[in-house]
Amino acid sequence: MSVFDEERARTYDSGARTYMAGYESLHDMARDGLAAYIEPQRNARVLLLGVGTGYEGEQLQQRFPAWQLIGVDPSEPMLSVARQRLKGVDLRLGVLDDFDDLVDLDGVLSVGVLHHLPSREQQPVLIQSIGRRLRPGGAVLVGCQVGPYREGSARLKALQARWRHQGMAAEEIEERARLFLTQTLPPTREQLDEWYRSAGLSSPEPLFSTAYFQLLAAHKV
Ligand SMILES: C[S@@+](CC[C@H](N)C(=O)[O-])C[C@H]1O[C@@H](n2cnc3c(N)ncnc32)[C@H](O)[C@@H]1O
């Protein structure tokens, strides 16, 4: 699992765009996707699970000022950047299971979390927890990597070329590629469907995707 320590938090905002083509487009689509389920004027409660340094909070706050945003993240350094960036967002250190009051939510947005969980077994557990916290009709938008990566694939080589072009040192390129090859990437479409079904969620619908990253939308049935 990658570590979201102080160094990572300090460089995250530029790094996310360097490492992953389409980062901002995915977040643009996440905003539109949430608005497909939740009326902009409603005093809706929307959880940003794995809020990180707060980019999505800032974007949502600007566009939907009536929504009450709650951000949860287990990394204090990431949350500390989010605190400076976001005013009026309820930011909490921890994971979802730490907060019993986060129920009857109108929406959950979780970008970049699923593939950072330490094991594949924890992925359906997270989807289950999200399902339990939503009100019927509530929306869940999950952004995660598309797996798996294959050594020597054009997909990985193109990323490495991108990183090289952005000035990343050779050893970091190698380390990062190794991480991509060993990360707990999301499973097949069939498994995802099964996880969502058993969490009481509709079948996840792709809202945005590149060869690297996907955004899936569903609602609590
Ligand atoms: C790749 S960052 C994504 C941050 C932000 N959502 C974004 O799109 O820029 C992943 C974040 O997920 C957090 N995270 C890791 N495990 C988590 C968990 N079990 N629950 C919630 N957040 C978690 C990390 O601390 C990190 O801040």
PDB file of C-alpha atoms and ligand atoms in Angstrom:
ATOM      1  CA  MET A   1       0.000   0.000   0.000  1.00  0.00           C
ATOM      2  CA  SER A   2       1.266   3.476  -0.719  1.00  0.00           C
ATOM      3  CA  VAL A   3       1.766   5.831   2.178  1.00  0.00           C
ATOM      4  CA  PHE A   4       0.158   9.236   2.366  1.00  0.00           C
ATOM      5  CA  ASP A   5       2.825  10.830   4.530  1.00  0.00           C
ATOM      6  CA  GLU A   6       3.887  14.479   4.785  1.00  0.00           C
ATOM      7  CA  GLU A   7       6.075  14.375   1.685  1.00  0.00           C
ATOM      8  CA  ARG A   8       3.292  12.777  -0.367  1.00  0.00           C
ATOM      9  CA  ALA A   9       0.741  15.276   0.969  1.00  0.00           C
ATOM     10  CA  ARG A  10       3.007  18.204   0.068  1.00  0.00           C
ATOM     11  CA  THR A  11       3.436  17.055  -3.532  1.00  0.00           C
ATOM     12  CA  TYR A  12       0.055  15.346  -4.011  1.00  0.00           C
ATOM     13  CA  ASP A  13      -1.779  18.080  -5.912  1.00  0.00           C
ATOM     14  CA  SER A  14       0.807  18.353  -8.669  1.00  0.00           C
ATOM     15  CA  GLY A  15       1.666  14.638  -8.449  1.00  0.00           C
ATOM     16  CA  ALA A  16      -1.878  13.374  -9.031  1.00  0.00           C
ATOM     17  CA  ARG A  17      -2.005  15.238 -12.340  1.00  0.00           C
ATOM     18  CA  THR A  18       1.465  14.033 -13.324  1.00  0.00           C
ATOM     19  CA  TYR A  19       0.850  10.388 -12.492  1.00  0.00           C
ATOM     20  CA  MET A  20      -2.630  10.127 -13.876  1.00  0.00           C
ATOM     21  CA  ALA A  21      -3.805  11.625 -17.148  1.00  0.00           C
ATOM     22  CA  GLY A  22      -7.433  12.683 -16.863  1.00  0.00           C
ATOM     23  CA  TYR A  23      -7.449  13.386 -13.094  1.00  0.00           C
ATOM     24  CA  GLU A  24      -9.312  16.686 -13.447  1.00  0.00           C
ATOM     25  CA  SER A  25     -11.694  15.384 -16.115  1.00  0.00           C
ATOM     26  CA  LEU A  26     -12.684  12.519 -13.844  1.00  0.00           C
ATOM     27  CA  HIS A  27     -13.434  14.971 -11.042  1.00  0.00           C
ATOM     28  CA  ASP A  28     -15.428  17.200 -13.444  1.00  0.00           C
ATOM     29  CA  MET A  29     -17.553  14.205 -14.342  1.00  0.00           C
ATOM     30  CA  ALA A  30     -17.939  13.256 -10.670  1.00  0.00           C
ATOM     31  CA  ARG A  31     -19.485  16.675  -9.991  1.00  0.00           C
ATOM     32  CA  ASP A  32     -21.906  16.276 -12.879  1.00  0.00           C
ATOM     33  CA  GLY A  33     -22.622  12.710 -11.822  1.00  0.00           C
ATOM     34  CA  LEU A  34     -23.542  13.708  -8.271  1.00  0.00           C
ATOM     35  CA  ALA A  35     -25.850  16.400  -9.655  1.00  0.00           C
ATOM     36  CA  ALA A  36     -27.627  13.690 -11.632  1.00  0.00           C
ATOM     37  CA  TYR A  37     -28.805  12.222  -8.308  1.00  0.00           C
ATOM     38  CA  ILE A  38     -28.871  15.137  -5.857  1.00  0.00           C
ATOM     39  CA  GLU A  39     -30.640  18.438  -6.452  1.00  0.00           C
ATOM     40  CA  PRO A  40     -28.169  21.313  -6.314  1.00  0.00           C
ATOM     41  CA  GLN A  41     -30.396  23.415  -4.015  1.00  0.00           C
ATOM     42  CA  ARG A  42     -31.016  20.672  -1.449  1.00  0.00           C
ATOM     43  CA  ASN A  43     -29.395  20.727   1.960  1.00  0.00           C
ATOM     44  CA  ALA A  44     -27.953  17.306   1.106  1.00  0.00           C
ATOM     45  CA  ARG A  45     -25.305  15.448   3.136  1.00  0.00           C
ATOM     46  CA  VAL A  46     -22.514  14.254   0.889  1.00  0.00           C
ATOM     47  CA  LEU A  47     -19.546  12.255   2.149  1.00  0.00           C
ATOM     48  CA  LEU A  48     -16.141  12.576   0.493  1.00  0.00           C
ATOM     49  CA  LEU A  49     -14.536   9.307   1.494  1.00  0.00           C
ATOM     50  CA  GLY A  50     -10.756   9.562   1.155  1.00  0.00           C
ATOM     51  CA  VAL A  51     -10.986  13.336   0.732  1.00  0.00           C
ATOM     52  CA  GLY A  52      -7.184  13.591   0.545  1.00  0.00           C
ATOM     53  CA  THR A  53      -5.963  17.164   0.086  1.00  0.00           C
ATOM     54  CA  GLY A  54      -9.501  18.331  -0.641  1.00  0.00           C
ATOM     55  CA  TYR A  55      -9.589  19.019  -4.385  1.00  0.00           C
ATOM     56  CA  GLU A  56     -13.053  17.496  -4.833  1.00  0.00           C
ATOM     57  CA  GLY A  57     -14.342  19.339  -1.752  1.00  0.00           C
ATOM     58  CA  GLU A  58     -13.285  22.658  -3.219  1.00  0.00           C
ATOM     59  CA  GLN A  59     -14.909  21.911  -6.568  1.00  0.00           C
ATOM     60  CA  LEU A  60     -18.171  20.693  -5.022  1.00  0.00           C
ATOM     61  CA  GLN A  61     -18.362  23.578  -2.570  1.00  0.00           C
ATOM     62  CA  GLN A  62     -18.063  26.108  -5.389  1.00  0.00           C
ATOM     63  CA  ARG A  63     -20.726  24.484  -7.503  1.00  0.00           C
ATOM     64  CA  PHE A  64     -23.151  23.239  -4.822  1.00  0.00           C
ATOM     65  CA  PRO A  65     -22.878  25.607  -1.849  1.00  0.00           C
ATOM     66  CA  ALA A  66     -26.128  24.246  -0.344  1.00  0.00           C
ATOM     67  CA  TRP A  67     -24.673  20.764   0.161  1.00  0.00           C
ATOM     68  CA  GLN A  68     -23.205  19.811   3.537  1.00  0.00           C
ATOM     69  CA  LEU A  69     -19.879  18.164   2.800  1.00  0.00           C
ATOM     70  CA  ILE A  70     -18.159  15.745   5.152  1.00  0.00           C
ATOM     71  CA  GLY A  71     -14.614  14.593   4.399  1.00  0.00           C
ATOM     72  CA  VAL A  72     -13.093  11.463   5.938  1.00  0.00           C
ATOM     73  CA  ASP A  73      -9.469  10.391   5.533  1.00  0.00           C
ATOM     74  CA  PRO A  74      -7.055   8.320   7.675  1.00  0.00           C
ATOM     75  CA  SER A  75      -4.000  10.416   6.712  1.00  0.00           C
ATOM     76  CA  GLU A  76      -3.371  13.417   8.971  1.00  0.00           C
ATOM     77  CA  PRO A  77      -0.881  15.017   6.524  1.00  0.00           C
ATOM     78  CA  MET A  78      -3.407  14.815   3.648  1.00  0.00           C
ATOM     79  CA  LEU A  79      -6.207  16.112   5.875  1.00  0.00           C
ATOM     80  CA  SER A  80      -4.025  18.945   7.089  1.00  0.00           C
ATOM     81  CA  VAL A  81      -3.702  20.236   3.492  1.00  0.00           C
ATOM     82  CA  ALA A  82      -7.482  19.831   3.083  1.00  0.00           C
ATOM     83  CA  ARG A  83      -8.086  21.885   6.257  1.00  0.00           C
ATOM     84  CA  GLN A  84      -6.183  24.816   4.795  1.00  0.00           C
ATOM     85  CA  ARG A  85      -8.060  24.573   1.539  1.00  0.00           C
ATOM     86  CA  LEU A  86     -11.615  23.929   2.723  1.00  0.00           C
ATOM     87  CA  LYS A  87     -13.643  26.085   5.061  1.00  0.00           C
ATOM     88  CA  GLY A  88     -17.053  24.915   6.226  1.00  0.00           C
ATOM     89  CA  VAL A  89     -16.419  21.254   5.424  1.00  0.00           C
ATOM     90  CA  ASP A  90     -16.672  18.774   8.300  1.00  0.00           C
ATOM     91  CA  LEU A  91     -13.240  17.093   8.016  1.00  0.00           C
ATOM     92  CA  ARG A  92     -12.628  13.958  10.061  1.00  0.00           C
ATOM     93  CA  LEU A  93      -9.523  11.859  10.630  1.00  0.00           C
ATOM     94  CA  GLY A  94     -10.253   8.139  10.333  1.00  0.00           C
ATOM     95  CA  VAL A  95     -12.062   5.590   8.218  1.00  0.00           C
ATOM     96  CA  LEU A  96     -15.787   5.210   7.601  1.00  0.00           C
ATOM     97  CA  ASP A  97     -16.309   2.602  10.331  1.00  0.00           C
ATOM     98  CA  ASP A  98     -15.081   5.114  12.934  1.00  0.00           C
ATOM     99  CA  PHE A  99     -18.173   7.288  12.468  1.00  0.00           C
ATOM    100  CA  ASP A 100     -21.561   5.837  13.451  1.00  0.00           C
ATOM    101  CA  ASP A 101     -23.365   9.108  12.729  1.00  0.00           C
ATOM    102  CA  LEU A 102     -22.611   8.973   9.007  1.00  0.00           C
ATOM    103  CA  VAL A 103     -25.909   7.376   7.970  1.00  0.00           C
ATOM    104  CA  ASP A 104     -28.810   8.350   5.682  1.00  0.00           C
ATOM    105  CA  LEU A 105     -26.342  10.065   3.407  1.00  0.00           C
ATOM    106  CA  ASP A 106     -27.527  11.540   0.122  1.00  0.00           C
ATOM    107  CA  GLY A 107     -24.268  10.786  -1.622  1.00  0.00           C
ATOM    108  CA  VAL A 108     -20.788   9.326  -1.278  1.00  0.00           C
ATOM    109  CA  LEU A 109     -17.890  10.258  -3.535  1.00  0.00           C
ATOM    110  CA  SER A 110     -14.758   8.173  -3.158  1.00  0.00           C
ATOM    111  CA  VAL A 111     -11.965   8.780  -5.645  1.00  0.00           C
ATOM    112  CA  GLY A 112      -8.648   6.957  -5.520  1.00  0.00           C
ATOM    113  CA  VAL A 113      -9.345   4.913  -2.392  1.00  0.00           C
ATOM    114  CA  LEU A 114     -10.348   1.415  -3.517  1.00  0.00           C
ATOM    115  CA  HIS A 115      -6.958   0.562  -5.029  1.00  0.00           C
ATOM    116  CA  HIS A 116      -5.106   1.902  -1.991  1.00  0.00           C
ATOM    117  CA  LEU A 117      -6.683  -0.573   0.407  1.00  0.00           C
ATOM    118  CA  PRO A 118      -4.143  -3.101   1.696  1.00  0.00           C
ATOM    119  CA  SER A 119      -5.907  -6.169   0.326  1.00  0.00           C
ATOM    120  CA  ARG A 120      -8.486  -7.230  -2.247  1.00  0.00           C
ATOM    121  CA  GLU A 121     -10.661  -8.609   0.594  1.00  0.00           C
ATOM    122  CA  GLN A 122     -11.151  -5.102   1.966  1.00  0.00           C
ATOM    123  CA  GLN A 123     -12.587  -3.754  -1.280  1.00  0.00           C
ATOM    124  CA  PRO A 124     -16.055  -5.391  -1.060  1.00  0.00           C
ATOM    125  CA  VAL A 125     -16.095  -4.554   2.667  1.00  0.00           C
ATOM    126  CA  LEU A 126     -15.726  -0.862   1.804  1.00  0.00           C
ATOM    127  CA  ILE A 127     -18.510  -1.076  -0.796  1.00  0.00           C
ATOM    128  CA  GLN A 128     -20.720  -2.788   1.843  1.00  0.00           C
ATOM    129  CA  SER A 129     -20.035  -0.006   4.364  1.00  0.00           C
ATOM    130  CA  ILE A 130     -20.904   2.636   1.795  1.00  0.00           C
ATOM    131  CA  GLY A 131     -24.142   0.800   0.960  1.00  0.00           C
ATOM    132  CA  ARG A 132     -25.144   0.770   4.649  1.00  0.00           C
ATOM    133  CA  ARG A 133     -24.568   4.518   5.016  1.00  0.00           C
ATOM    134  CA  LEU A 134     -26.696   5.716   2.089  1.00  0.00           C
ATOM    135  CA  ARG A 135     -30.386   6.530   2.219  1.00  0.00           C
ATOM    136  CA  PRO A 136     -32.509   4.746  -0.420  1.00  0.00           C
ATOM    137  CA  GLY A 137     -31.879   6.513  -3.722  1.00  0.00           C
ATOM    138  CA  GLY A 138     -28.595   7.945  -2.400  1.00  0.00           C
ATOM    139  CA  ALA A 139     -25.725   8.083  -4.891  1.00  0.00           C
ATOM    140  CA  VAL A 140     -22.318   6.457  -4.760  1.00  0.00           C
ATOM    141  CA  LEU A 141     -19.581   7.513  -7.155  1.00  0.00           C
ATOM    142  CA  VAL A 142     -16.358   5.546  -6.998  1.00  0.00           C
ATOM    143  CA  GLY A 143     -13.228   6.490  -8.936  1.00  0.00           C
ATOM    144  CA  CYS A 144     -10.594   3.791  -9.117  1.00  0.00           C
ATOM    145  CA  GLN A 145      -7.824   2.466 -11.288  1.00  0.00           C
ATOM    146  CA  VAL A 146      -8.456   0.013 -14.080  1.00  0.00           C
ATOM    147  CA  GLY A 147      -6.503  -3.158 -13.479  1.00  0.00           C
ATOM    148  CA  PRO A 148      -4.440  -5.157 -13.868  1.00  0.00           C
ATOM    149  CA  TYR A 149      -1.194  -3.723 -15.244  1.00  0.00           C
ATOM    150  CA  ARG A 150       1.068  -6.018 -17.240  1.00  0.00           C
ATOM    151  CA  GLU A 151       4.856  -5.735 -17.325  1.00  0.00           C
ATOM    152  CA  GLY A 152       5.982  -4.341 -20.691  1.00  0.00           C
ATOM    153  CA  SER A 153       2.447  -3.328 -21.743  1.00  0.00           C
ATOM    154  CA  ALA A 154       1.973  -0.206 -23.855  1.00  0.00           C
ATOM    155  CA  ARG A 155      -0.284   1.105 -21.082  1.00  0.00           C
ATOM    156  CA  LEU A 156       2.511   0.999 -18.506  1.00  0.00           C
ATOM    157  CA  LYS A 157       5.210   2.141 -20.941  1.00  0.00           C
ATOM    158  CA  ALA A 158       3.126   5.171 -21.938  1.00  0.00           C
ATOM    159  CA  LEU A 159       2.781   6.140 -18.279  1.00  0.00           C
ATOM    160  CA  GLN A 160       6.531   5.782 -17.781  1.00  0.00           C
ATOM    161  CA  ALA A 161       7.135   8.004 -20.828  1.00  0.00           C
ATOM    162  CA  ARG A 162       4.739  10.548 -19.335  1.00  0.00           C
ATOM    163  CA  TRP A 163       6.585  10.545 -15.999  1.00  0.00           C
ATOM    164  CA  ARG A 164       9.963  10.838 -17.755  1.00  0.00           C
ATOM    165  CA  HIS A 165       8.686  13.804 -19.753  1.00  0.00           C
ATOM    166  CA  GLN A 166       7.500  15.444 -16.511  1.00  0.00           C
ATOM    167  CA  GLY A 167      11.056  15.201 -15.164  1.00  0.00           C
ATOM    168  CA  MET A 168      10.653  12.300 -12.730  1.00  0.00           C
ATOM    169  CA  ALA A 169      13.934  10.626 -11.709  1.00  0.00           C
ATOM    170  CA  ALA A 170      14.678   7.185 -13.212  1.00  0.00           C
ATOM    171  CA  GLU A 171      14.578   5.354  -9.866  1.00  0.00           C
ATOM    172  CA  GLU A 172      11.227   6.912  -8.987  1.00  0.00           C
ATOM    173  CA  ILE A 173       9.838   5.842 -12.370  1.00  0.00           C
ATOM    174  CA  GLU A 174      10.958   2.297 -11.643  1.00  0.00           C
ATOM    175  CA  GLU A 175       9.565   2.342  -8.118  1.00  0.00           C
ATOM    176  CA  ARG A 176       6.239   3.745  -9.273  1.00  0.00           C
ATOM    177  CA  ALA A 177       5.926   1.182 -12.080  1.00  0.00           C
ATOM    178  CA  ARG A 178       6.555  -1.588  -9.538  1.00  0.00           C
ATOM    179  CA  LEU A 179       3.819  -0.123  -7.364  1.00  0.00           C
ATOM    180  CA  PHE A 180       1.368  -0.113 -10.266  1.00  0.00           C
ATOM    181  CA  LEU A 181       2.218  -3.756 -10.998  1.00  0.00           C
ATOM    182  CA  THR A 182       1.641  -4.865  -7.416  1.00  0.00           C
ATOM    183  CA  GLN A 183      -1.197  -2.571  -6.250  1.00  0.00           C
ATOM    184  CA  THR A 184      -4.514  -4.054  -5.225  1.00  0.00           C
ATOM    185  CA  LEU A 185      -6.369  -3.070  -8.347  1.00  0.00           C
ATOM    186  CA  PRO A 186     -10.108  -3.413  -8.679  1.00  0.00           C
ATOM    187  CA  PRO A 187     -11.495  -6.677  -9.970  1.00  0.00           C
ATOM    188  CA  THR A 188     -13.416  -7.606 -13.060  1.00  0.00           C
ATOM    189  CA  ARG A 189     -16.697  -6.005 -13.984  1.00  0.00           C
ATOM    190  CA  GLU A 190     -18.580  -9.167 -12.905  1.00  0.00           C
ATOM    191  CA  GLN A 191     -17.055  -9.069  -9.425  1.00  0.00           C
ATOM    192  CA  LEU A 192     -17.830  -5.381  -9.060  1.00  0.00           C
ATOM    193  CA  ASP A 193     -21.455  -6.081 -10.061  1.00  0.00           C
ATOM    194  CA  GLU A 194     -21.639  -8.801  -7.408  1.00  0.00           C
ATOM    195  CA  TRP A 195     -20.138  -6.581  -4.688  1.00  0.00           C
ATOM    196  CA  TYR A 196     -22.575  -3.781  -5.483  1.00  0.00           C
ATOM    197  CA  ARG A 197     -25.553  -6.140  -5.573  1.00  0.00           C
ATOM    198  CA  SER A 198     -24.739  -7.610  -2.181  1.00  0.00           C
ATOM    199  CA  ALA A 199     -24.271  -4.089  -0.754  1.00  0.00           C
ATOM    200  CA  GLY A 200     -27.838  -3.192  -1.805  1.00  0.00           C
ATOM    201  CA  LEU A 201     -26.611  -0.960  -4.615  1.00  0.00           C
ATOM    202  CA  SER A 202     -27.614  -0.772  -8.263  1.00  0.00           C
ATOM    203  CA  SER A 203     -25.259  -2.147 -10.886  1.00  0.00           C
ATOM    204  CA  PRO A 204     -22.394   0.370 -11.272  1.00  0.00           C
ATOM    205  CA  GLU A 205     -22.580   2.428 -14.436  1.00  0.00           C
ATOM    206  CA  PRO A 206     -19.379   3.840 -15.953  1.00  0.00           C
ATOM    207  CA  LEU A 207     -19.536   7.644 -16.071  1.00  0.00           C
ATOM    208  CA  PHE A 208     -15.996   8.307 -17.188  1.00  0.00           C
ATOM    209  CA  SER A 209     -13.077   6.135 -18.053  1.00  0.00           C
ATOM    210  CA  THR A 210      -9.621   6.095 -19.571  1.00  0.00           C
ATOM    211  CA  ALA A 211      -7.352   3.071 -19.921  1.00  0.00           C
ATOM    212  CA  TYR A 212      -6.075   3.991 -16.452  1.00  0.00           C
ATOM    213  CA  PHE A 213      -8.915   5.289 -14.335  1.00  0.00           C
ATOM    214  CA  GLN A 214     -12.673   4.779 -14.170  1.00  0.00           C
ATOM    215  CA  LEU A 215     -15.578   6.498 -12.446  1.00  0.00           C
ATOM    216  CA  LEU A 216     -18.546   4.296 -11.552  1.00  0.00           C
ATOM    217  CA  ALA A 217     -21.967   5.573 -10.511  1.00  0.00           C
ATOM    218  CA  ALA A 218     -24.685   3.678  -8.650  1.00  0.00           C
ATOM    219  CA  HIS A 219     -27.473   4.298  -6.132  1.00  0.00           C
ATOM    220  CA  LYS A 220     -28.879   2.608  -3.051  1.00  0.00           C
ATOM    221  CA  VAL A 221     -31.808   0.486  -4.142  1.00  0.00           C
TER     222      VAL A 221
HETATM  223  C1  LIG B   1      -5.116   8.826  -4.130  1.00  0.00           C
HETATM  224  S1  LIG B   1      -5.674   9.728  -2.733  1.00  0.00           S
HETATM  225  C2  LIG B   1      -7.167  10.443  -3.360  1.00  0.00           C
HETATM  226  C3  LIG B   1      -7.499  11.756  -2.707  1.00  0.00           C
HETATM  227  C4  LIG B   1      -8.673  12.494  -3.353  1.00  0.00           C
HETATM  228  N1  LIG B   1      -9.888  11.721  -3.270  1.00  0.00           N
HETATM  229  C5  LIG B   1      -8.378  12.843  -4.792  1.00  0.00           C
HETATM  230  O1  LIG B   1      -9.078  12.354  -5.694  1.00  0.00           O
HETATM  231  O2  LIG B   1      -7.450  13.627  -5.025  1.00  0.00           O
HETATM  232  C6  LIG B   1      -6.280   8.446  -1.693  1.00  0.00           C
HETATM  233  C7  LIG B   1      -6.711   8.920  -0.313  1.00  0.00           C
HETATM  234  O3  LIG B   1      -7.437   7.845   0.302  1.00  0.00           O
HETATM  235  C8  LIG B   1      -7.096   7.811   1.664  1.00  0.00           C
HETATM  236  N2  LIG B   1      -7.439   6.480   2.192  1.00  0.00           N
HETATM  237  C9  LIG B   1      -6.675   5.364   2.246  1.00  0.00           C
HETATM  238  N3  LIG B   1      -7.370   4.358   2.827  1.00  0.00           N
HETATM  239  C10 LIG B   1      -8.604   4.849   3.127  1.00  0.00           C
HETATM  240  C11 LIG B   1      -9.778   4.310   3.740  1.00  0.00           C
HETATM  241  N4  LIG B   1      -9.838   3.056   4.168  1.00  0.00           N
HETATM  242  N5  LIG B   1     -10.851   5.107   3.892  1.00  0.00           N
HETATM  243  C12 LIG B   1     -10.824   6.384   3.462  1.00  0.00           C
HETATM  244  N6  LIG B   1      -9.743   6.956   2.879  1.00  0.00           N
HETATM  245  C13 LIG B   1      -8.650   6.199   2.719  1.00  0.00           C
HETATM  246  C14 LIG B   1      -5.620   8.169   1.683  1.00  0.00           C
HETATM  247  O4  LIG B   1      -5.197   8.617   2.957  1.00  0.00           O
HETATM  248  C15 LIG B   1      -5.556   9.255   0.615  1.00  0.00           C
HETATM  249  O5  LIG B   1      -5.725  10.541   1.148  1.00  0.00           O
END
